CSV table of C-alpha atoms in Angstrom, one decimal:
chain,number,residue,atom,x,y,z
A,1,UNK,CA,206.7,70.0,128.6
A,2,UNK,CA,210.1,70.3,126.7
A,3,UNK,CA,211.9,69.7,123.5
A,4,UNK,CA,215.2,69.1,123.2
A,5,UNK,CA,216.0,69.4,119.3
A,6,UNK,CA,217.8,71.7,116.3
A,7,UNK,CA,215.4,73.1,114.4
A,8,UNK,CA,216.8,72.4,110.9
A,9,UNK,CA,216.6,68.8,111.5
A,10,UNK,CA,213.4,67.7,109.5
A,11,UNK,CA,213.3,64.8,112.8
A,12,UNK,CA,212.7,68.0,114.5
A,13,UNK,CA,210.3,70.3,112.5
A,14,UNK,CA,208.0,67.1,112.6
A,15,UNK,CA,207.4,68.6,116.2
A,16,UNK,CA,207.4,71.7,115.6
A,17,UNK,CA,204.9,71.0,112.9
A,18,UNK,CA,202.6,69.3,114.8
A,19,UNK,CA,202.9,71.1,117.9
A,20,UNK,CA,201.8,74.8,115.8
A,21,UNK,CA,198.6,72.1,113.7
A,22,UNK,CA,197.5,71.0,117.5
A,23,UNK,CA,198.6,74.5,119.9
A,24,UNK,CA,200.9,72.6,122.4
A,25,UNK,CA,202.5,74.7,124.7
A,26,UNK,CA,206.3,73.4,125.0
A,27,UNK,CA,210.0,75.2,125.9
A,28,UNK,CA,211.9,74.3,123.2
A,29,UNK,CA,215.4,73.6,123.8
A,30,UNK,CA,218.2,74.1,121.3
A,31,UNK,CA,220.8,70.4,121.2
A,32,UNK,CA,223.9,70.4,118.5
A,33,UNK,CA,224.1,67.7,116.6
A,34,UNK,CA,227.5,68.7,115.5
A,35,UNK,CA,229.2,69.9,118.4
A,36,UNK,CA,228.2,67.0,120.4
A,37,UNK,CA,225.1,68.2,122.6
A,38,UNK,CA,223.2,64.1,122.0
A,39,UNK,CA,226.2,62.3,123.1
A,40,UNK,CA,226.9,64.3,126.6
A,41,UNK,CA,225.8,61.9,129.7
A,42,UNK,CA,222.7,64.4,130.4
A,43,UNK,CA,221.2,63.8,127.3
A,44,UNK,CA,221.8,60.0,126.8
A,45,UNK,CA,219.9,59.8,130.4
A,46,UNK,CA,217.1,60.7,128.4
A,47,UNK,CA,217.3,58.8,125.3
A,48,UNK,CA,220.0,56.3,125.0
A,49,UNK,CA,220.1,55.9,121.6
A,50,UNK,CA,221.8,59.3,121.7
A,51,UNK,CA,219.0,61.0,118.6
A,52,UNK,CA,217.1,64.4,118.4
A,53,UNK,CA,214.4,65.0,119.1
A,54,UNK,CA,213.1,64.3,122.7
A,55,UNK,CA,210.0,65.3,124.2
A,56,UNK,CA,210.3,65.9,128.0
A,57,UNK,CA,206.7,65.5,129.7
A,58,UNK,CA,205.9,67.6,132.7
A,59,UNK,CA,205.9,64.2,134.5
A,60,UNK,CA,209.4,63.9,133.7
A,61,UNK,CA,209.4,60.5,131.4
A,62,UNK,CA,211.2,61.3,127.8
A,63,UNK,CA,209.8,59.7,124.9
A,64,UNK,CA,212.2,59.6,121.7
A,65,UNK,CA,211.9,58.7,118.2
A,66,UNK,CA,210.1,61.8,116.3
A,67,UNK,CA,207.2,59.1,114.7
A,68,UNK,CA,206.2,57.8,118.1
A,69,UNK,CA,205.7,61.6,119.3
A,70,UNK,CA,203.8,62.9,116.5
A,71,UNK,CA,201.9,59.9,117.7
A,72,UNK,CA,201.7,60.5,121.4
A,73,UNK,CA,200.7,64.0,120.1
A,74,UNK,CA,198.1,63.2,117.4
A,75,UNK,CA,195.9,61.0,120.0
A,76,UNK,CA,191.7,62.0,119.9
A,77,UNK,CA,193.0,64.9,117.4
A,78,UNK,CA,191.7,65.8,113.3
A,79,UNK,CA,195.7,64.5,112.1
A,80,UNK,CA,194.8,60.5,113.5
A,81,UNK,CA,191.9,58.7,111.9
A,82,UNK,CA,189.5,57.0,114.1
A,83,UNK,CA,189.4,53.7,111.7
A,84,UNK,CA,192.2,50.6,112.5
A,85,UNK,CA,192.7,50.2,109.4
A,86,UNK,CA,193.5,53.7,108.6
A,87,UNK,CA,195.7,54.1,111.4
A,88,UNK,CA,197.6,51.2,110.3
A,89,UNK,CA,197.7,52.9,107.1
A,90,UNK,CA,199.3,56.2,108.6
A,91,UNK,CA,201.8,53.9,110.4
A,92,UNK,CA,202.6,52.2,106.8
A,93,UNK,CA,204.0,55.5,105.5
A,94,UNK,CA,205.5,56.9,109.0
A,95,UNK,CA,207.7,53.6,108.6
A,96,UNK,CA,208.1,53.8,104.8
A,97,UNK,CA,209.4,57.1,106.1
A,98,UNK,CA,212.4,56.0,108.9
A,99,UNK,CA,213.0,53.1,106.2
A,100,UNK,CA,212.9,54.1,103.1
A,101,UNK,CA,212.7,57.7,102.7
A,102,UNK,CA,214.8,59.5,105.8
A,103,UNK,CA,218.3,57.1,105.2
A,104,UNK,CA,218.6,58.3,101.9
A,105,UNK,CA,217.0,61.8,101.8
A,106,UNK,CA,217.9,63.2,104.8
A,107,UNK,CA,221.1,61.9,104.9
A,108,UNK,CA,222.2,62.7,101.5
A,109,UNK,CA,220.8,66.7,102.6
A,110,UNK,CA,222.9,66.5,106.1
A,111,UNK,CA,226.3,65.2,103.6
A,112,UNK,CA,225.2,68.3,101.8
A,113,UNK,CA,224.3,71.2,103.9
A,114,UNK,CA,225.5,70.5,107.5
A,115,UNK,CA,228.9,68.9,106.2
A,116,UNK,CA,229.8,71.2,103.1
A,117,UNK,CA,229.6,67.6,101.0
A,118,UNK,CA,233.4,67.2,102.1
A,119,UNK,CA,235.4,64.9,99.4
A,120,UNK,CA,235.1,61.6,102.1
A,121,UNK,CA,231.3,61.5,101.9
A,122,UNK,CA,230.6,62.3,98.2
A,123,UNK,CA,230.9,58.4,97.0
A,124,UNK,CA,227.8,57.6,99.8
A,125,UNK,CA,225.8,61.5,98.9
A,126,UNK,CA,225.9,60.1,95.6
A,127,UNK,CA,225.2,56.2,96.6
A,128,UNK,CA,221.8,57.7,98.2
A,129,UNK,CA,220.3,59.5,95.3
A,130,UNK,CA,219.2,56.2,94.0
A,131,UNK,CA,217.0,55.1,97.0
A,132,UNK,CA,215.8,58.7,97.7
A,133,UNK,CA,214.0,59.1,93.7
A,134,UNK,CA,213.0,55.4,94.5
A,135,UNK,CA,210.4,56.7,97.5
A,136,UNK,CA,210.0,59.9,96.0
A,137,UNK,CA,208.3,57.2,93.0
A,138,UNK,CA,206.2,55.5,95.7
A,139,UNK,CA,205.4,58.8,97.0
A,140,UNK,CA,204.4,60.4,93.3
A,141,UNK,CA,202.0,57.2,93.2
A,142,UNK,CA,199.9,57.4,96.3
A,143,UNK,CA,199.8,61.5,95.8
A,144,UNK,CA,198.4,60.8,92.2
A,145,UNK,CA,195.8,58.8,93.6
A,146,UNK,CA,194.5,60.7,96.9
A,147,UNK,CA,194.6,64.0,98.0
A,148,UNK,CA,196.8,63.2,100.9
A,149,UNK,CA,199.3,60.3,101.5
A,150,UNK,CA,197.5,58.3,103.9
A,151,UNK,CA,194.1,58.7,101.2
A,152,UNK,CA,191.7,61.3,101.4
A,153,UNK,CA,192.7,63.1,105.2
A,154,UNK,CA,195.1,64.8,106.4
A,155,UNK,CA,197.7,63.2,109.2
A,156,UNK,CA,200.8,62.7,111.2
A,157,UNK,CA,201.7,60.4,107.9
A,158,UNK,CA,201.8,63.7,106.4
A,159,UNK,CA,203.7,65.4,108.5
A,160,UNK,CA,206.5,63.3,108.5
A,161,UNK,CA,206.6,63.3,105.0
A,162,UNK,CA,206.9,66.3,104.3
A,163,UNK,CA,209.3,67.8,106.4
A,164,UNK,CA,212.2,65.6,104.4
A,165,UNK,CA,210.5,66.4,101.2
A,166,UNK,CA,209.9,69.5,101.1
A,167,UNK,CA,213.5,70.3,101.7
A,168,UNK,CA,215.3,67.1,99.4
A,169,UNK,CA,216.7,69.6,97.2
A,170,UNK,CA,219.3,70.1,99.4
A,171,UNK,CA,220.4,66.7,99.5
A,172,UNK,CA,220.2,67.0,95.4
A,173,UNK,CA,216.7,65.9,94.8
A,174,UNK,CA,214.9,67.7,91.8
A,175,UNK,CA,211.4,67.5,92.1
A,176,UNK,CA,210.5,69.6,89.1
A,177,UNK,CA,208.8,65.1,87.7
A,178,UNK,CA,207.3,64.8,90.8
A,179,UNK,CA,204.0,66.9,90.1
A,180,UNK,CA,202.2,65.2,92.5
A,181,UNK,CA,204.4,65.6,95.6
A,182,UNK,CA,204.9,69.4,94.3
A,183,UNK,CA,200.9,69.7,94.8
A,184,UNK,CA,200.8,67.9,97.9
A,185,UNK,CA,203.2,70.1,99.0
A,186,UNK,CA,202.0,72.9,98.3
A,187,UNK,CA,198.6,72.4,100.1
A,188,UNK,CA,200.4,71.2,103.2
A,189,UNK,CA,201.8,74.2,103.5
A,190,UNK,CA,198.2,76.2,103.0
A,191,UNK,CA,197.2,73.7,106.6
A,192,UNK,CA,196.2,75.7,109.1
A,193,UNK,CA,199.1,75.9,111.8
A,194,UNK,CA,201.7,75.5,109.5
A,195,UNK,CA,204.8,77.3,110.2
A,196,UNK,CA,208.4,76.9,107.4
A,197,UNK,CA,211.3,75.1,108.8
A,198,UNK,CA,214.0,77.7,109.9
A,199,UNK,CA,216.9,77.1,106.9
B,1,UNK,CA,193.8,36.9,104.3
B,2,UNK,CA,197.0,35.9,102.9
B,3,UNK,CA,200.6,36.8,104.0
B,4,UNK,CA,203.1,37.3,101.2
B,5,UNK,CA,206.6,36.6,103.1
B,6,UNK,CA,209.3,34.8,103.2
B,7,UNK,CA,209.9,32.6,106.7
B,8,UNK,CA,213.8,33.3,106.6
B,9,UNK,CA,212.9,37.2,106.3
B,10,UNK,CA,212.5,38.3,110.3
B,11,UNK,CA,210.0,40.9,108.8
B,12,UNK,CA,208.2,38.4,107.6
B,13,UNK,CA,208.8,36.0,111.2
B,14,UNK,CA,207.0,39.0,112.9
B,15,UNK,CA,204.6,38.6,111.3
B,16,UNK,CA,204.4,34.6,111.8
B,17,UNK,CA,204.7,35.6,115.1
B,18,UNK,CA,201.9,37.6,116.1
B,19,UNK,CA,199.2,35.5,114.0
B,20,UNK,CA,200.0,32.3,116.1
B,21,UNK,CA,200.0,34.1,119.3
B,22,UNK,CA,196.6,35.9,118.6
B,23,UNK,CA,195.7,32.9,116.4
B,24,UNK,CA,194.9,35.4,113.1
B,25,UNK,CA,193.7,32.4,110.1
B,26,UNK,CA,196.1,33.2,107.5
B,27,UNK,CA,197.5,31.7,104.2
B,28,UNK,CA,200.8,32.3,103.3
B,29,UNK,CA,201.7,32.8,99.6
B,30,UNK,CA,205.6,32.5,99.3
B,31,UNK,CA,207.6,35.1,97.5
B,32,UNK,CA,211.1,34.8,97.3
B,33,UNK,CA,213.1,38.4,97.2
B,34,UNK,CA,216.4,36.5,95.8
B,35,UNK,CA,214.6,35.6,92.6
B,36,UNK,CA,213.1,38.8,91.8
B,37,UNK,CA,209.7,37.7,93.4
B,38,UNK,CA,208.9,41.6,95.1
B,39,UNK,CA,209.9,43.3,91.6
B,40,UNK,CA,207.2,42.1,89.5
B,41,UNK,CA,204.5,43.9,88.4
B,42,UNK,CA,201.7,41.8,90.0
B,43,UNK,CA,203.9,42.4,93.6
B,44,UNK,CA,204.3,45.6,93.1
B,45,UNK,CA,200.4,46.2,92.7
B,46,UNK,CA,200.5,45.0,96.3
B,47,UNK,CA,203.1,46.9,97.6
B,48,UNK,CA,204.7,49.4,95.0
B,49,UNK,CA,208.0,49.4,97.7
B,50,UNK,CA,208.7,46.1,96.5
B,51,UNK,CA,209.3,44.7,99.3
B,52,UNK,CA,207.9,41.6,101.5
B,53,UNK,CA,206.2,41.2,103.4
B,54,UNK,CA,202.5,42.8,102.4
B,55,UNK,CA,199.1,41.6,104.1
B,56,UNK,CA,196.4,41.0,102.2
B,57,UNK,CA,193.0,41.3,104.0
B,58,UNK,CA,189.2,39.6,102.5
B,59,UNK,CA,188.5,43.3,100.9
B,60,UNK,CA,191.4,43.6,98.9
B,61,UNK,CA,193.3,45.9,100.7
B,62,UNK,CA,196.7,46.0,100.9
B,63,UNK,CA,198.8,46.8,104.2
B,64,UNK,CA,202.8,47.0,104.0
B,65,UNK,CA,205.4,47.5,106.4
B,66,UNK,CA,206.0,45.2,109.0
B,67,UNK,CA,205.6,46.8,112.4
B,68,UNK,CA,202.1,48.9,110.3
B,69,UNK,CA,200.7,45.5,109.8
B,70,UNK,CA,201.6,44.1,113.8
B,71,UNK,CA,200.3,47.4,114.8
B,72,UNK,CA,197.0,46.3,112.8
B,73,UNK,CA,196.9,43.1,114.6
B,74,UNK,CA,197.4,43.4,117.4
B,75,UNK,CA,194.5,46.5,118.3
B,76,UNK,CA,192.4,46.2,121.1
B,77,UNK,CA,194.9,42.5,122.6
B,78,UNK,CA,197.1,41.7,125.0
B,79,UNK,CA,199.9,43.0,122.8
B,80,UNK,CA,198.9,46.6,122.7
B,81,UNK,CA,198.6,48.9,126.0
B,82,UNK,CA,195.5,50.7,126.4
B,83,UNK,CA,197.8,53.7,127.6
B,84,UNK,CA,198.4,56.2,125.1
B,85,UNK,CA,202.1,57.0,126.4
B,86,UNK,CA,202.3,53.4,126.7
B,87,UNK,CA,201.3,52.7,123.2
B,88,UNK,CA,203.8,56.2,122.4
B,89,UNK,CA,206.5,54.6,123.8
B,90,UNK,CA,205.7,50.5,122.0
B,91,UNK,CA,205.9,53.0,118.9
B,92,UNK,CA,208.9,54.7,120.1
B,93,UNK,CA,210.8,51.1,119.4
B,94,UNK,CA,209.6,49.9,116.8
B,95,UNK,CA,210.8,53.0,115.1
B,96,UNK,CA,214.1,52.5,116.6
B,97,UNK,CA,213.7,48.8,115.8
B,98,UNK,CA,213.6,49.7,111.8
B,99,UNK,CA,216.0,53.3,112.1
B,100,UNK,CA,219.3,51.7,114.4
B,101,UNK,CA,218.5,48.0,114.8
B,102,UNK,CA,217.5,46.5,111.3
B,103,UNK,CA,219.8,48.1,108.9
B,104,UNK,CA,222.8,46.9,110.6
B,105,UNK,CA,221.2,43.3,112.1
B,106,UNK,CA,219.4,42.2,109.8
B,107,UNK,CA,221.2,44.2,106.6
B,108,UNK,CA,224.2,42.3,108.4
B,109,UNK,CA,222.4,39.0,108.3
B,110,UNK,CA,221.1,39.0,104.9
B,111,UNK,CA,225.2,39.6,103.7
B,112,UNK,CA,226.6,37.1,105.5
B,113,UNK,CA,223.8,34.5,105.5
B,114,UNK,CA,221.4,34.8,102.2
B,115,UNK,CA,224.5,35.9,99.9
B,116,UNK,CA,227.5,34.1,101.2
B,117,UNK,CA,229.0,37.2,102.4
B,118,UNK,CA,230.9,37.6,99.1
B,119,UNK,CA,234.0,40.0,99.0
B,120,UNK,CA,232.4,42.9,97.3
B,121,UNK,CA,230.4,43.6,100.4
B,122,UNK,CA,233.1,42.5,103.3
B,123,UNK,CA,233.5,46.0,103.6
B,124,UNK,CA,229.6,46.7,104.0
B,125,UNK,CA,229.0,43.9,106.3
B,126,UNK,CA,232.1,45.1,108.8
B,127,UNK,CA,231.0,48.8,108.7
B,128,UNK,CA,227.6,47.0,110.0
B,129,UNK,CA,228.8,45.7,113.0
B,130,UNK,CA,229.6,49.1,115.2
B,131,UNK,CA,226.0,50.2,114.4
B,132,UNK,CA,224.9,46.7,115.2
B,133,UNK,CA,226.2,46.9,118.8
B,134,UNK,CA,224.8,50.1,119.7
B,135,UNK,CA,221.8,49.1,119.0
B,136,UNK,CA,222.2,45.9,121.4
B,137,UNK,CA,223.3,48.1,124.2
B,138,UNK,CA,220.6,50.0,124.0
B,139,UNK,CA,218.5,47.7,123.7
B,140,UNK,CA,220.5,45.6,127.2
B,141,UNK,CA,220.2,49.3,129.2
B,142,UNK,CA,216.3,48.9,128.8
B,143,UNK,CA,216.0,45.1,129.1
B,144,UNK,CA,218.6,45.6,132.7
B,145,UNK,CA,215.5,47.8,134.2
B,146,UNK,CA,211.9,46.2,132.8
B,147,UNK,CA,211.4,42.4,132.0
B,148,UNK,CA,209.9,44.1,128.0
B,149,UNK,CA,211.6,46.1,126.1
B,150,UNK,CA,208.5,48.8,126.4
B,151,UNK,CA,207.9,48.3,129.9
B,152,UNK,CA,206.2,45.3,132.7
B,153,UNK,CA,204.3,43.6,129.3
B,154,UNK,CA,204.8,41.9,126.6
B,155,UNK,CA,203.5,44.1,123.5
B,156,UNK,CA,204.4,44.5,120.0
B,157,UNK,CA,207.7,45.7,120.5
B,158,UNK,CA,208.9,42.8,121.5
B,159,UNK,CA,207.8,40.7,118.9
B,160,UNK,CA,209.6,43.1,116.3
B,161,UNK,CA,212.5,43.3,118.5
B,162,UNK,CA,212.9,39.6,118.9
B,163,UNK,CA,212.6,39.0,115.5
B,164,UNK,CA,216.0,39.4,114.0
B,165,UNK,CA,217.7,40.0,117.5
B,166,UNK,CA,217.3,35.8,118.3
B,167,UNK,CA,219.4,35.6,115.0
B,168,UNK,CA,222.2,38.2,115.3
B,169,UNK,CA,224.4,35.8,115.4
B,170,UNK,CA,223.7,34.9,111.9
B,171,UNK,CA,224.7,38.4,111.2
B,172,UNK,CA,228.0,38.2,113.2
B,173,UNK,CA,227.1,39.6,116.5
B,174,UNK,CA,227.9,37.6,119.8
B,175,UNK,CA,225.1,38.1,122.2
B,176,UNK,CA,227.7,36.5,125.1
B,177,UNK,CA,228.2,40.6,126.3
B,178,UNK,CA,224.6,41.0,126.7
B,179,UNK,CA,222.7,38.8,129.8
B,180,UNK,CA,219.8,41.3,129.6
B,181,UNK,CA,219.0,40.4,126.4
B,182,UNK,CA,219.5,36.9,126.3
B,183,UNK,CA,217.1,36.4,129.1
B,184,UNK,CA,214.6,38.4,127.2
B,185,UNK,CA,214.9,36.1,124.3
B,186,UNK,CA,214.6,32.8,126.7
B,187,UNK,CA,211.4,34.5,128.4
B,188,UNK,CA,210.3,35.5,125.1
B,189,UNK,CA,210.7,31.7,123.7
B,190,UNK,CA,207.8,30.8,126.5
B,191,UNK,CA,205.0,33.1,126.1
B,192,UNK,CA,201.8,31.5,124.2
B,193,UNK,CA,202.4,30.9,120.8
B,194,UNK,CA,205.5,31.6,120.3
B,195,UNK,CA,207.0,29.7,117.1
B,196,UNK,CA,210.5,29.2,116.0
B,197,UNK,CA,211.9,30.8,113.1
B,198,UNK,CA,212.5,28.7,110.1
B,199,UNK,CA,215.8,29.0,109.3
């Protein structure tokens, strides 16, 4: 199995995390989004949407969208609950991550860390801050009530949200006032199989 | 079971569609996003993210994120495949819908249809067009190969993507050049239990 990705991307780091936590053997192929690596004809044949990560299975079939890949790997493991309502709750937080969290926190980080906060994107960077803090408040509200984002147990929803939350500072988000999030981040980093992000 | 939503919203229409297709009894409670109905204390206690749709189950538990609700309703039905890789493929397209499709096509439609294309949002409206067409090209590429977006059978990924694609014209997207999408839209409208959107 081959994973195409860039280890500095949170969406790709999710795959590194779940593969390490579940001891899934794979080969990592680096694809650099900044030099057009996701827009080549060869890459677009794997994911016509031109985004990383992509997983190429032994059969040659490709699967894309980081959270769909997490779902696939987690089936039958401790990271996926057995109860359908709990499963839907995990997916609820993963859709929240992609719609209400990543477009603010990950994009602000990308503008600052990868692009060096160029002048023509400073307004966009500033505009990302309120949406990012709104997402963090929603997470804080949940994590003040339950140890993990989906409830009592660690799931792939925690993996999905950990990826960009733990580097939110690189997008200008100070987590000092989010005590429950900080305790959850610290707890997550002690889970078996945890690996740090390459930064 | 209670569904909180606005029938003109594609994300809420998804729930109407799946409930009709699967004959799920429910009570619909109208929530108007334009008059602040999603930001009241009572509503935020159901979804701290302040978005519709929300489903309140008989137990009082609330579930939010339209695509997570689709997942919950579809378990054990014809709209959810049995194979884990096929399941992940369905989720791949549902995450695509929320990240690469809805933020362009649904938001352009909202600006035009709900807000009346006010002058201060015309730049944003124009900027949504290229991302929306990119999403449509990715869908066209898939639907030229398979009758449904996830492969050979109808799934909740089709429900998720039908909702805003079939009203894309209201966001300024002309589907004339997307033949496979238009055939898929026509086929979808003949599925048992199909209901039209209230527009």
